[in-house]
């Protein structure tokens, strides 16, 4: 199993679980396992160069606040260039949680 990174919540936004990169059938994914966070408005999953979400690749809307879920990494994106997985509230510009993948 790949090296899993703990998901770390922020003040007011508790989170738990782990995140890591998986490959399947020629595609790469950020996989969250045993994930749990609170819901909020306009939540997206990003790969980011830093935890402040200034340089990001969007992996789409947050699809689940609990459980195991995959988010496809777009072709041509090297996850090592974006070492953080973030759950980010676009509406308010607030970090909900992060995991340092590399």
Short mmCIF file of C-alpha atoms in Angstrom, two decimals, residues 17-89:
data_model
loop_
_atom_site.label_atom_id
_atom_site.label_comp_id
_atom_site.label_asym_id
_atom_site.label_seq_id
_atom_site.Cartn_x
_atom_site.Cartn_y
_atom_site.Cartn_z
CA UNK A 17 -8.47 9.70 7.85
CA UNK A 18 -5.66 9.39 5.37
CA UNK A 19 -4.88 10.37 1.79
CA UNK A 20 -2.46 9.00 -0.78
CA UNK A 21 -1.88 8.64 -4.52
CA UNK A 22 -3.03 5.45 -6.24
CA UNK A 23 -2.76 4.29 -9.84
CA UNK A 24 -5.28 2.14 -11.66
CA UNK A 25 -5.67 1.36 -15.35
CA UNK A 26 -3.23 4.10 -16.37
CA UNK A 27 -4.88 6.84 -14.31
CA UNK A 28 -3.80 8.41 -11.02
CA UNK A 29 -6.07 9.37 -8.13
CA UNK A 30 -5.96 11.03 -4.75
CA UNK A 31 -7.59 8.44 -2.52
CA UNK A 32 -9.10 9.30 0.85
CA UNK A 33 -9.61 6.40 3.25
CA UNK A 34 -11.52 6.36 6.53
CA UNK A 35 -12.14 10.00 5.75
CA UNK A 36 -14.39 12.12 7.91
CA UNK A 37 -14.93 15.88 7.83
CA UNK A 38 -17.76 18.32 8.34
CA UNK A 39 -19.84 19.58 5.45
CA UNK A 40 -19.74 23.15 4.25
CA UNK A 41 -20.58 25.32 1.26
CA UNK A 42 -18.71 25.17 -2.03
CA UNK A 43 -16.14 22.53 -0.98
CA UNK A 44 -13.56 21.42 -3.56
CA UNK A 45 -10.66 18.98 -3.53
CA UNK A 46 -7.39 20.43 -4.79
CA UNK A 47 -3.83 19.35 -5.32
CA UNK A 48 -1.75 22.33 -4.22
CA UNK A 49 1.85 23.47 -4.10
CA UNK A 50 1.27 24.96 -0.61
CA UNK A 51 -1.54 24.71 1.96
CA UNK A 52 -2.73 28.27 1.18
CA UNK A 53 -4.26 27.18 -2.17
CA UNK A 54 -2.46 29.81 -4.25
CA UNK A 55 -1.31 27.34 -6.96
CA UNK A 56 -3.78 24.49 -7.32
CA UNK A 57 -5.19 21.85 -9.63
CA UNK A 58 -8.89 21.27 -9.01
CA UNK A 59 -9.99 17.66 -8.65
CA UNK A 60 -13.64 18.69 -8.43
CA UNK A 61 -16.34 19.09 -5.84
CA UNK A 62 -16.05 17.19 -2.56
CA UNK A 63 -18.22 14.12 -3.14
CA UNK A 64 -18.32 12.65 0.37
CA UNK A 65 -17.73 13.80 3.94
CA UNK A 66 -17.24 10.22 5.17
CA UNK A 67 -15.75 7.02 3.84
CA UNK A 68 -13.37 6.09 1.03
CA UNK A 69 -13.36 8.12 -2.19
CA UNK A 70 -11.08 8.70 -5.21
CA UNK A 71 -10.49 11.96 -7.10
CA UNK A 72 -8.92 11.62 -10.54
CA UNK A 73 -5.75 13.60 -11.20
CA UNK A 74 -5.85 15.21 -14.67
CA UNK A 75 -3.47 13.88 -17.32
CA UNK A 76 -0.22 15.84 -17.48
CA UNK A 77 -0.28 16.81 -13.79
CA UNK A 78 2.63 15.45 -11.76
CA UNK A 79 1.40 15.05 -8.16
CA UNK A 80 4.96 15.54 -6.90
CA UNK A 81 4.67 19.16 -8.13
CA UNK A 82 1.57 19.57 -5.93
CA UNK A 83 2.40 17.82 -2.65
CA UNK A 84 -0.74 18.80 -0.72
CA UNK A 85 -4.30 17.49 -1.00
CA UNK A 86 -6.72 20.13 0.26
CA UNK A 87 -10.43 20.39 0.94
CA UNK A 88 -11.06 24.07 0.33
CA UNK A 89 -14.17 26.25 0.63
#
